[in-house]
């Protein structure tokens, strides 16, 4: 029997000859941040209690470019103190895309408890509160990204201009991908399977160079953690192949990459709570209707969790297969919430988050919406039939990060469901991205105004 690629760190060292350990936490952007350790040294120090891992707390409070904040708990004003890390060496994982390397995820802690501003803590709080209602979610994630020719270093040297997609036309569902794309997909599936993270499917998408990957259903936090590792693997494999994998929500005009969250709800015995007929029904139960109503109520106020950047909102355009209004419907891809499946497989596909979202925070917003709908006994509007982009009665999605941030910061509901310190913290992080773009002159502005203004 083949050795399992997951389990206690000391066993992975023996079974796979692990020499290097990445001790990492997940940052606000959904990236792995941490340090590399010699495996034997790390195990010895952790066992003897001679190592109490820490990292600069600003990892939990910076933007994409790691810009230090001026205020808040992780800022110049706070002095940039450390946060502790609690490594889970019993849940180590082999990383086949990095030879001889394993990952140990660590939970940020403060005062001996999970740090309240850590993305995993934010998600776990919503899971805990849902469990108090007798509801257990299962989650499947599908994400889109774009493959470009050349490495990120090449793109930076060219001033981020002239990016060429690895596929030059619409290859949605196509099975005649170019050799470089086929090999990338084969290698990605290989390393993910070797890490005990097999994908459900890989397919070409509608945008030039765009790929969609779907993962099987699983426990909510584990699904999000695995997605973070998947992005790490995809970027590493792409770079080795002389490519760049971009998870921007809108990497070019007219191209949008989504992070669709498929959420089903069960009781503690595993029975579906969404379907009115658990055997084969496609209609929502009363709790299912409450969940949909909660999503349509809460997601408008929590956009910075599922669309965190200025670029995120350039994906949310009419007739783009990304939602432009807060609607729901049966198997309707023009809606923000798509009801799909039947019986036990009936699920809510939340199509609002972009590929750039931290899945932990996006899912936290979704579960907060579900919880609010159930607790308040809400009723949803009628399901949208046909083109949801034309449903003028439904609230439009925010047009930009500034609009979304204003609603988020002033929302009593967001503060109640997520806690005020979390809202204030995530708003500060979003404002860093907003401030970065505010004074920058773009190529689009030059093209439009250089000679005509």
CSV table of C-alpha atoms in Angstrom, one decimal:
chain,number,residue,atom,x,y,z
A,1,UNK,CA,0.0,0.0,0.0
A,2,UNK,CA,1.4,3.4,-1.0
A,3,UNK,CA,2.2,5.8,1.8
A,4,UNK,CA,-0.3,8.6,2.4
A,5,UNK,CA,1.0,12.1,1.4
A,6,UNK,CA,-0.8,13.6,4.4
A,7,UNK,CA,-0.4,12.9,8.1
A,8,UNK,CA,2.1,13.5,11.0
A,9,UNK,CA,5.2,15.3,9.9
A,10,UNK,CA,7.6,12.7,11.3
A,11,UNK,CA,5.9,10.0,9.2
A,12,UNK,CA,6.1,12.0,6.0
A,13,UNK,CA,9.8,12.5,6.7
A,14,UNK,CA,10.3,8.8,7.0
A,15,UNK,CA,8.1,7.8,4.1
A,16,UNK,CA,9.1,10.5,1.6
A,17,UNK,CA,12.6,11.7,2.7
A,18,UNK,CA,11.3,15.1,3.5
A,19,UNK,CA,14.2,17.5,4.0
A,20,UNK,CA,12.4,20.9,3.9
A,21,UNK,CA,9.3,22.1,5.7
A,22,UNK,CA,7.2,25.1,4.8
A,23,UNK,CA,5.7,26.4,8.0
A,24,UNK,CA,3.0,28.8,6.7
A,25,UNK,CA,-0.1,30.7,7.5
A,26,UNK,CA,-2.7,32.0,5.1
A,27,UNK,CA,-2.7,35.8,4.7
A,28,UNK,CA,-5.7,38.1,3.9
A,29,UNK,CA,-5.2,37.6,0.2
A,30,UNK,CA,-5.3,33.9,0.5
A,31,UNK,CA,-1.6,33.2,0.0
A,32,UNK,CA,0.9,31.1,1.9
A,33,UNK,CA,3.2,33.1,4.0
A,34,UNK,CA,5.9,31.7,6.3
A,35,UNK,CA,9.4,30.3,6.5
A,36,UNK,CA,11.4,27.3,5.2
A,37,UNK,CA,12.9,25.0,7.8
A,38,UNK,CA,15.2,22.1,7.8
A,39,UNK,CA,12.7,19.3,8.6
A,40,UNK,CA,14.8,17.5,11.2
A,41,UNK,CA,15.7,20.7,13.0
A,42,UNK,CA,12.1,21.8,13.1
A,43,UNK,CA,10.8,18.6,14.5
A,44,UNK,CA,13.5,18.5,17.2
A,45,UNK,CA,12.8,22.1,18.3
A,46,UNK,CA,9.0,21.7,18.3
A,47,UNK,CA,9.2,18.5,20.3
A,48,UNK,CA,11.5,20.0,22.9
A,49,UNK,CA,9.5,23.2,23.1
A,50,UNK,CA,12.5,25.3,22.2
A,51,UNK,CA,10.7,26.9,19.2
A,52,UNK,CA,7.6,29.0,19.5
A,53,UNK,CA,7.1,30.1,15.8
A,54,UNK,CA,6.1,33.7,15.1
A,55,UNK,CA,5.9,36.0,12.2
A,56,UNK,CA,5.4,39.8,11.8
A,57,UNK,CA,1.8,40.5,12.2
A,58,UNK,CA,1.7,42.8,9.2
A,59,UNK,CA,1.3,39.6,7.1
A,60,UNK,CA,-2.4,39.7,8.2
A,61,UNK,CA,-2.8,43.4,7.4
A,62,UNK,CA,-1.1,44.3,4.1
A,63,UNK,CA,-2.3,44.5,0.5
A,64,UNK,CA,-1.2,42.5,-2.5
A,65,UNK,CA,2.1,44.3,-2.7
A,66,UNK,CA,2.8,43.9,1.1
A,67,UNK,CA,2.3,47.7,1.7
A,68,UNK,CA,2.7,48.5,5.4
A,69,UNK,CA,-0.4,50.1,6.8
A,70,UNK,CA,-0.2,53.4,8.8
A,71,UNK,CA,-2.9,52.5,11.3
A,72,UNK,CA,-4.7,49.5,12.8
A,73,UNK,CA,-3.5,46.4,14.7
A,74,UNK,CA,-0.8,45.6,12.1
A,75,UNK,CA,0.7,48.9,11.2
A,76,UNK,CA,3.3,51.6,11.9
A,77,UNK,CA,1.1,52.9,14.7
A,78,UNK,CA,1.1,49.5,16.4
A,79,UNK,CA,4.9,49.0,15.9
A,80,UNK,CA,4.5,45.9,13.7
A,81,UNK,CA,4.6,43.3,16.5
A,82,UNK,CA,4.7,39.6,16.0
A,83,UNK,CA,1.8,37.1,16.0
A,84,UNK,CA,2.3,33.6,17.3
A,85,UNK,CA,1.8,30.6,15.1
A,86,UNK,CA,0.4,27.3,16.2
A,87,UNK,CA,1.6,24.6,13.8
A,88,UNK,CA,-0.5,21.5,13.2
A,89,UNK,CA,2.3,18.9,12.6
A,90,UNK,CA,-0.3,16.1,12.7
A,91,UNK,CA,-1.8,17.4,9.4
A,92,UNK,CA,1.4,17.9,7.4
A,93,UNK,CA,1.1,17.5,3.6
A,94,UNK,CA,3.6,16.4,0.9
A,95,UNK,CA,4.0,19.1,-1.8
A,96,UNK,CA,5.0,17.1,-4.9
A,97,UNK,CA,5.6,20.2,-6.9
A,98,UNK,CA,8.5,21.1,-4.6
A,99,UNK,CA,10.8,18.0,-4.3
A,100,UNK,CA,11.5,16.8,-0.8
A,101,UNK,CA,9.2,19.4,0.7
A,102,UNK,CA,6.2,19.2,3.0
A,103,UNK,CA,3.8,21.9,4.3
A,104,UNK,CA,2.7,22.4,7.9
A,105,UNK,CA,-0.1,25.0,8.1
A,106,UNK,CA,-0.1,27.1,11.2
A,107,UNK,CA,-2.9,29.1,12.8
A,108,UNK,CA,-2.1,32.7,13.8
A,109,UNK,CA,-2.7,33.1,17.5
A,110,UNK,CA,-3.0,36.0,20.0
A,111,UNK,CA,-3.0,35.6,23.7
A,112,UNK,CA,-3.1,31.9,23.4
A,113,UNK,CA,-6.2,31.9,21.2
A,114,UNK,CA,-6.8,31.8,17.5
A,115,UNK,CA,-6.2,35.4,16.3
A,116,UNK,CA,-9.7,36.9,15.6
A,117,UNK,CA,-8.4,38.6,12.4
A,118,UNK,CA,-6.9,35.5,10.9
A,119,UNK,CA,-8.9,34.4,7.8
A,120,UNK,CA,-9.3,30.9,9.1
A,121,UNK,CA,-10.6,32.2,12.4
A,122,UNK,CA,-13.1,34.4,10.6
A,123,UNK,CA,-14.4,31.4,8.7
A,124,UNK,CA,-14.4,29.1,11.7
A,125,UNK,CA,-16.5,31.6,13.6
A,126,UNK,CA,-19.2,31.4,11.0
A,127,UNK,CA,-19.0,27.6,10.9
A,128,UNK,CA,-19.3,27.5,14.7
A,129,UNK,CA,-22.4,29.8,14.7
A,130,UNK,CA,-24.1,27.8,11.9
A,131,UNK,CA,-23.4,24.6,13.9
A,132,UNK,CA,-25.3,26.2,16.7
A,133,UNK,CA,-28.3,26.1,14.4
A,134,UNK,CA,-27.8,22.5,13.6
A,135,UNK,CA,-26.5,23.3,10.1
A,136,UNK,CA,-23.3,21.8,8.6
A,137,UNK,CA,-22.1,23.1,5.2
A,138,UNK,CA,-20.3,21.1,2.6
A,139,UNK,CA,-18.3,23.0,0.0
A,140,UNK,CA,-17.0,22.5,-3.5
A,141,UNK,CA,-14.9,25.1,-5.3
A,142,UNK,CA,-14.4,25.7,-9.0
A,143,UNK,CA,-12.1,28.4,-10.1
A,144,UNK,CA,-10.9,30.0,-13.4
A,145,UNK,CA,-7.5,31.4,-14.2
A,146,UNK,CA,-5.6,32.4,-17.3
A,147,UNK,CA,-2.4,31.0,-18.6
A,148,UNK,CA,0.0,33.4,-20.3
A,149,UNK,CA,3.1,32.7,-22.4
A,150,UNK,CA,6.3,33.7,-20.5
A,151,UNK,CA,7.0,33.9,-16.8
A,152,UNK,CA,6.0,36.6,-14.4
A,153,UNK,CA,9.6,37.8,-14.5
A,154,UNK,CA,9.3,38.2,-18.3
A,155,UNK,CA,6.1,40.1,-17.9
A,156,UNK,CA,7.6,42.5,-15.3
A,157,UNK,CA,10.6,43.1,-17.5
A,158,UNK,CA,8.2,44.1,-20.3
A,159,UNK,CA,6.3,46.5,-18.1
A,160,UNK,CA,3.4,44.1,-17.9
A,161,UNK,CA,2.6,44.8,-21.5
A,162,UNK,CA,2.2,42.5,-24.4
A,163,UNK,CA,1.0,39.5,-22.4
A,164,UNK,CA,0.0,36.7,-24.8
A,165,UNK,CA,-2.5,34.1,-23.6
A,166,UNK,CA,-1.3,30.5,-24.1
A,167,UNK,CA,-4.5,29.9,-26.1
A,168,UNK,CA,-5.4,32.6,-28.6
A,169,UNK,CA,-9.2,31.9,-29.0
A,170,UNK,CA,-12.3,30.6,-27.2
A,171,UNK,CA,-11.6,27.0,-26.3
A,172,UNK,CA,-14.6,26.6,-23.9
A,173,UNK,CA,-15.0,22.8,-23.4
A,174,UNK,CA,-12.6,22.2,-26.2
A,175,UNK,CA,-10.5,19.0,-26.2
A,176,UNK,CA,-7.9,20.2,-28.7
A,177,UNK,CA,-5.8,22.4,-26.5
A,178,UNK,CA,-2.2,23.3,-27.5
A,179,UNK,CA,0.5,20.9,-26.3
A,180,UNK,CA,1.9,23.3,-23.7
A,181,UNK,CA,-1.6,23.7,-22.2
A,182,UNK,CA,-2.3,19.9,-22.2
A,183,UNK,CA,1.1,19.3,-20.5
A,184,UNK,CA,0.4,21.9,-17.9
A,185,UNK,CA,-2.9,20.3,-17.1
A,186,UNK,CA,-1.4,16.9,-16.9
A,187,UNK,CA,1.4,18.0,-14.6
A,188,UNK,CA,-1.0,20.0,-12.4
A,189,UNK,CA,-3.3,17.0,-12.0
A,190,UNK,CA,-0.3,14.8,-11.3
A,191,UNK,CA,1.1,16.9,-8.4
A,192,UNK,CA,-2.4,17.6,-6.9
A,193,UNK,CA,-3.2,13.9,-6.9
A,194,UNK,CA,0.2,13.2,-5.3
A,195,UNK,CA,-0.7,15.7,-2.6
A,196,UNK,CA,-4.0,13.9,-1.9
A,197,UNK,CA,-6.0,16.8,-3.6
A,198,UNK,CA,-7.3,15.2,-6.8
A,199,UNK,CA,-9.3,17.5,-9.0
A,200,UNK,CA,-12.8,16.6,-10.2
A,201,UNK,CA,-12.3,18.1,-13.7
A,202,UNK,CA,-10.2,20.5,-15.8
A,203,UNK,CA,-11.6,22.2,-18.8
A,204,UNK,CA,-10.9,25.1,-21.2
A,205,UNK,CA,-13.0,28.2,-20.6
A,206,UNK,CA,-14.3,31.0,-22.8
A,207,UNK,CA,-11.5,33.5,-22.4
A,208,UNK,CA,-8.3,33.2,-24.4
A,209,UNK,CA,-5.9,31.1,-22.3
A,210,UNK,CA,-8.6,30.5,-19.6
A,211,UNK,CA,-8.8,27.3,-17.7
A,212,UNK,CA,-11.4,26.1,-15.1
A,213,UNK,CA,-10.6,23.6,-12.4
A,214,UNK,CA,-13.3,21.9,-10.2
A,215,UNK,CA,-12.6,20.2,-6.9
A,216,UNK,CA,-14.8,17.6,-5.2
A,217,UNK,CA,-17.1,18.5,-2.2
A,218,UNK,CA,-15.6,18.5,1.2
A,219,UNK,CA,-15.5,20.0,4.7
A,220,UNK,CA,-15.5,23.8,4.4
A,221,UNK,CA,-12.2,24.8,6.0
A,222,UNK,CA,-10.3,21.9,4.3
A,223,UNK,CA,-11.8,22.9,0.9
A,224,UNK,CA,-10.5,26.4,1.3
A,225,UNK,CA,-7.1,25.3,2.5
A,226,UNK,CA,-6.7,23.0,-0.4
A,227,UNK,CA,-7.7,25.8,-2.8
A,228,UNK,CA,-4.9,27.9,-1.4
A,229,UNK,CA,-2.4,25.1,-2.0
A,230,UNK,CA,-3.8,24.5,-5.5
A,231,UNK,CA,-3.0,28.1,-6.4
A,232,UNK,CA,0.5,27.7,-5.1
A,233,UNK,CA,0.9,24.5,-7.2
A,234,UNK,CA,-0.6,26.1,-10.3
A,235,UNK,CA,1.7,29.1,-10.2
A,236,UNK,CA,4.8,26.9,-9.5
A,237,UNK,CA,4.0,24.5,-12.3
A,238,UNK,CA,3.3,27.3,-14.7
A,239,UNK,CA,6.6,29.0,-13.9
A,240,UNK,CA,8.5,25.8,-14.5
A,241,UNK,CA,6.9,25.6,-17.9
A,242,UNK,CA,7.8,29.1,-18.9
A,243,UNK,CA,4.2,30.3,-18.3
A,244,UNK,CA,2.3,32.5,-15.9
A,245,UNK,CA,-0.9,31.5,-14.2
A,246,UNK,CA,-3.0,34.6,-13.3
A,247,UNK,CA,-5.8,34.5,-10.9
A,248,UNK,CA,-6.8,38.2,-11.4
A,249,UNK,CA,-10.6,38.6,-11.6
A,250,UNK,CA,-10.3,40.6,-14.8
A,251,UNK,CA,-6.8,40.1,-16.3
A,252,UNK,CA,-7.8,41.9,-19.5
A,253,UNK,CA,-10.8,43.8,-20.8
A,254,UNK,CA,-13.7,41.4,-21.4
A,255,UNK,CA,-12.1,38.4,-19.6
A,256,UNK,CA,-13.4,37.5,-16.1
A,257,UNK,CA,-12.2,34.6,-13.9
A,258,UNK,CA,-14.5,33.5,-11.1
A,259,UNK,CA,-14.3,31.5,-7.9
A,260,UNK,CA,-17.7,29.8,-7.7
A,261,UNK,CA,-18.6,28.4,-4.3
A,262,UNK,CA,-20.9,25.4,-4.3
A,263,UNK,CA,-22.5,25.1,-0.9
A,264,UNK,CA,-24.9,22.4,0.4
A,265,UNK,CA,-26.4,22.3,3.9
A,266,UNK,CA,-26.8,19.2,6.0
A,267,UNK,CA,-27.8,18.2,9.5
A,268,UNK,CA,-25.4,16.5,11.9
A,269,UNK,CA,-26.4,13.1,10.5
A,270,UNK,CA,-25.6,14.2,6.9
A,271,UNK,CA,-29.1,14.6,5.7
A,272,UNK,CA,-29.7,17.4,3.2
A,273,UNK,CA,-31.4,20.5,4.6
A,274,UNK,CA,-31.8,22.4,1.3
A,275,UNK,CA,-34.2,20.2,-0.7
A,276,UNK,CA,-37.9,20.0,0.1
A,277,UNK,CA,-37.7,16.4,-1.2
A,278,UNK,CA,-34.5,14.9,0.0
A,279,UNK,CA,-34.8,11.9,-2.3
A,280,UNK,CA,-34.9,13.7,-5.7
A,281,UNK,CA,-36.4,17.2,-5.4
A,282,UNK,CA,-35.2,20.3,-7.1
A,283,UNK,CA,-37.2,22.7,-4.9
A,284,UNK,CA,-36.0,24.4,-1.8
A,285,UNK,CA,-37.0,23.5,1.7
A,286,UNK,CA,-38.1,26.3,4.0
A,287,UNK,CA,-34.6,26.5,5.4
A,288,UNK,CA,-33.2,26.5,1.8
A,289,UNK,CA,-35.4,29.5,1.0
A,290,UNK,CA,-34.2,31.3,4.1
A,291,UNK,CA,-30.6,30.6,3.1
A,292,UNK,CA,-31.1,32.1,-0.3
A,293,UNK,CA,-32.9,35.2,1.1
A,294,UNK,CA,-30.0,35.6,3.6
A,295,UNK,CA,-27.5,35.5,0.8
A,296,UNK,CA,-29.3,38.2,-1.2
A,297,UNK,CA,-29.5,40.3,1.9
A,298,UNK,CA,-25.9,40.0,3.3
A,299,UNK,CA,-23.7,39.7,0.2
A,300,UNK,CA,-24.4,43.2,-1.0
A,301,UNK,CA,-23.0,44.5,2.4
A,302,UNK,CA,-20.0,42.2,2.4
A,303,UNK,CA,-18.5,42.7,-1.1
A,304,UNK,CA,-14.9,43.4,0.1
A,305,UNK,CA,-14.8,39.7,1.3
A,306,UNK,CA,-15.6,38.3,-2.1
A,307,UNK,CA,-14.4,41.1,-4.4
A,308,UNK,CA,-11.4,42.6,-2.5
A,309,UNK,CA,-9.6,44.7,-5.1
A,310,UNK,CA,-10.2,47.5,-7.5
A,311,UNK,CA,-9.8,45.0,-10.4
A,312,UNK,CA,-12.4,42.7,-8.9
A,313,UNK,CA,-15.3,44.9,-10.0
A,314,UNK,CA,-14.2,44.9,-13.7
A,315,UNK,CA,-15.3,41.3,-13.9
A,316,UNK,CA,-18.9,42.0,-12.7
A,317,UNK,CA,-20.3,43.1,-16.1
A,318,UNK,CA,-23.6,42.5,-17.9
A,319,UNK,CA,-23.7,39.4,-20.1
A,320,UNK,CA,-20.3,38.3,-18.9
A,321,UNK,CA,-21.3,35.1,-17.1
A,322,UNK,CA,-20.4,37.1,-13.9
A,323,UNK,CA,-23.3,38.4,-11.9
A,324,UNK,CA,-24.4,42.1,-12.3
A,325,UNK,CA,-27.4,41.9,-10.0
A,326,UNK,CA,-28.2,40.1,-6.8
A,327,UNK,CA,-30.6,37.5,-8.1
A,328,UNK,CA,-31.2,33.8,-7.7
A,329,UNK,CA,-32.6,31.2,-10.1
A,330,UNK,CA,-32.9,27.5,-11.0
A,331,UNK,CA,-29.9,26.4,-13.1
A,332,UNK,CA,-29.5,30.0,-14.3
A,333,UNK,CA,-25.9,31.1,-14.9
A,334,UNK,CA,-26.9,34.7,-15.2
A,335,UNK,CA,-27.8,34.8,-11.5
A,336,UNK,CA,-25.7,35.6,-8.5
A,337,UNK,CA,-27.0,32.5,-6.7
A,338,UNK,CA,-27.7,29.5,-8.9
A,339,UNK,CA,-29.7,26.6,-7.6
A,340,UNK,CA,-28.4,23.4,-9.1
A,341,UNK,CA,-28.6,19.7,-8.6
A,342,UNK,CA,-31.4,17.6,-7.0
A,343,UNK,CA,-32.1,15.8,-3.7
A,344,UNK,CA,-29.0,15.3,-1.7
A,345,UNK,CA,-26.9,17.0,-4.3
A,346,UNK,CA,-29.1,20.2,-4.4
A,347,UNK,CA,-26.7,23.1,-3.8
A,348,UNK,CA,-26.3,26.8,-4.0
A,349,UNK,CA,-23.7,28.0,-6.4
A,350,UNK,CA,-22.6,31.5,-5.4
A,351,UNK,CA,-21.1,33.0,-8.5
A,352,UNK,CA,-20.1,36.4,-7.1
A,353,UNK,CA,-16.5,35.9,-5.9
A,354,UNK,CA,-13.7,36.3,-8.4
A,355,UNK,CA,-10.6,34.1,-8.7
A,356,UNK,CA,-8.7,36.8,-6.8
A,357,UNK,CA,-10.8,36.3,-3.6
A,358,UNK,CA,-9.5,34.6,-0.5
A,359,UNK,CA,-11.8,31.5,-0.3
A,360,UNK,CA,-11.9,31.6,3.5
A,361,UNK,CA,-13.2,35.2,3.6
A,362,UNK,CA,-15.6,34.7,0.6
A,363,UNK,CA,-17.0,31.6,2.2
A,364,UNK,CA,-17.3,33.4,5.5
A,365,UNK,CA,-19.5,36.0,3.9
A,366,UNK,CA,-21.6,33.3,2.2
A,367,UNK,CA,-22.1,31.4,5.5
A,368,UNK,CA,-22.9,34.6,7.4
A,369,UNK,CA,-25.7,35.2,4.8
A,370,UNK,CA,-27.0,31.7,5.2
A,371,UNK,CA,-27.0,32.1,9.0
A,372,UNK,CA,-28.8,35.5,8.9
A,373,UNK,CA,-31.5,34.1,6.6
A,374,UNK,CA,-32.2,31.2,8.9
A,375,UNK,CA,-32.1,33.1,12.1
A,376,UNK,CA,-34.3,35.9,10.8
A,377,UNK,CA,-36.7,33.5,8.9
A,378,UNK,CA,-36.3,35.5,5.7
A,379,UNK,CA,-38.2,34.8,2.5
A,380,UNK,CA,-36.5,35.3,-0.9
A,381,UNK,CA,-37.9,37.2,-3.9
A,382,UNK,CA,-39.3,35.1,-6.8
A,383,UNK,CA,-36.6,33.1,-8.7
A,384,UNK,CA,-35.4,34.9,-11.8
A,385,UNK,CA,-36.3,33.2,-15.0
A,386,UNK,CA,-34.4,34.0,-18.2
A,387,UNK,CA,-31.9,36.8,-18.4
A,388,UNK,CA,-31.1,38.0,-14.9
A,389,UNK,CA,-29.1,40.9,-16.2
A,390,UNK,CA,-32.5,42.5,-17.3
A,391,UNK,CA,-34.1,42.1,-13.8
A,392,UNK,CA,-34.4,45.7,-12.9
A,393,UNK,CA,-36.1,44.9,-9.6
A,394,UNK,CA,-32.9,43.3,-8.3
A,395,UNK,CA,-30.2,45.3,-6.6
A,396,UNK,CA,-27.1,45.8,-8.8
A,397,UNK,CA,-23.7,44.7,-7.7
A,398,UNK,CA,-21.3,47.5,-6.6
A,399,UNK,CA,-19.7,49.2,-9.6
A,400,UNK,CA,-16.4,49.7,-7.8
A,401,UNK,CA,-14.4,49.0,-4.7
A,402,UNK,CA,-15.1,52.5,-3.3
A,403,UNK,CA,-18.9,51.9,-3.5
A,404,UNK,CA,-18.5,48.4,-1.9
A,405,UNK,CA,-16.3,49.7,0.8
A,406,UNK,CA,-18.7,52.5,1.8
A,407,UNK,CA,-21.5,50.0,2.2
A,408,UNK,CA,-19.3,47.5,4.1
A,409,UNK,CA,-18.0,50.1,6.6
A,410,UNK,CA,-21.4,51.5,7.4
A,411,UNK,CA,-23.4,48.3,7.5
A,412,UNK,CA,-24.7,47.4,10.9
A,413,UNK,CA,-25.6,44.0,9.6
A,414,UNK,CA,-22.0,43.3,8.5
A,415,UNK,CA,-20.7,44.4,11.9
A,416,UNK,CA,-23.3,42.2,13.7
A,417,UNK,CA,-22.6,39.1,11.6
A,418,UNK,CA,-18.8,39.3,11.3
A,419,UNK,CA,-18.0,41.4,14.4
A,420,UNK,CA,-17.0,45.1,14.2
A,421,UNK,CA,-13.2,44.5,14.6
A,422,UNK,CA,-13.2,42.2,11.6
A,423,UNK,CA,-15.1,44.7,9.4
A,424,UNK,CA,-12.8,47.5,10.4
A,425,UNK,CA,-9.7,45.4,9.7
A,426,UNK,CA,-10.8,44.1,6.3
A,427,UNK,CA,-11.9,47.6,5.4
A,428,UNK,CA,-8.4,49.0,6.1
A,429,UNK,CA,-6.9,46.3,4.0
A,430,UNK,CA,-9.3,47.1,1.1
A,431,UNK,CA,-8.5,50.8,1.4
A,432,UNK,CA,-4.8,50.1,0.8
A,433,UNK,CA,-5.7,48.8,-2.6
A,434,UNK,CA,-8.0,51.7,-3.3
A,435,UNK,CA,-5.4,54.2,-2.3
A,436,UNK,CA,-2.8,52.5,-4.5
A,437,UNK,CA,-4.9,52.9,-7.6
A,438,UNK,CA,-6.3,56.3,-6.9
A,439,UNK,CA,-3.4,58.4,-8.1
A,440,UNK,CA,-2.1,56.1,-10.8
A,441,UNK,CA,-2.4,57.0,-14.5
A,442,UNK,CA,-3.4,53.9,-16.5
A,443,UNK,CA,-2.8,52.9,-20.1
A,444,UNK,CA,-6.6,53.2,-20.7
A,445,UNK,CA,-6.6,56.8,-19.6
A,446,UNK,CA,-3.6,57.6,-21.9
A,447,UNK,CA,-5.3,55.9,-24.8
A,448,UNK,CA,-8.5,57.9,-24.3
A,449,UNK,CA,-7.2,61.3,-23.4
A,450,UNK,CA,-3.6,61.8,-24.5
A,451,UNK,CA,-4.6,63.7,-27.7
A,452,UNK,CA,-8.3,64.2,-27.1
A,453,UNK,CA,-8.4,65.9,-23.7
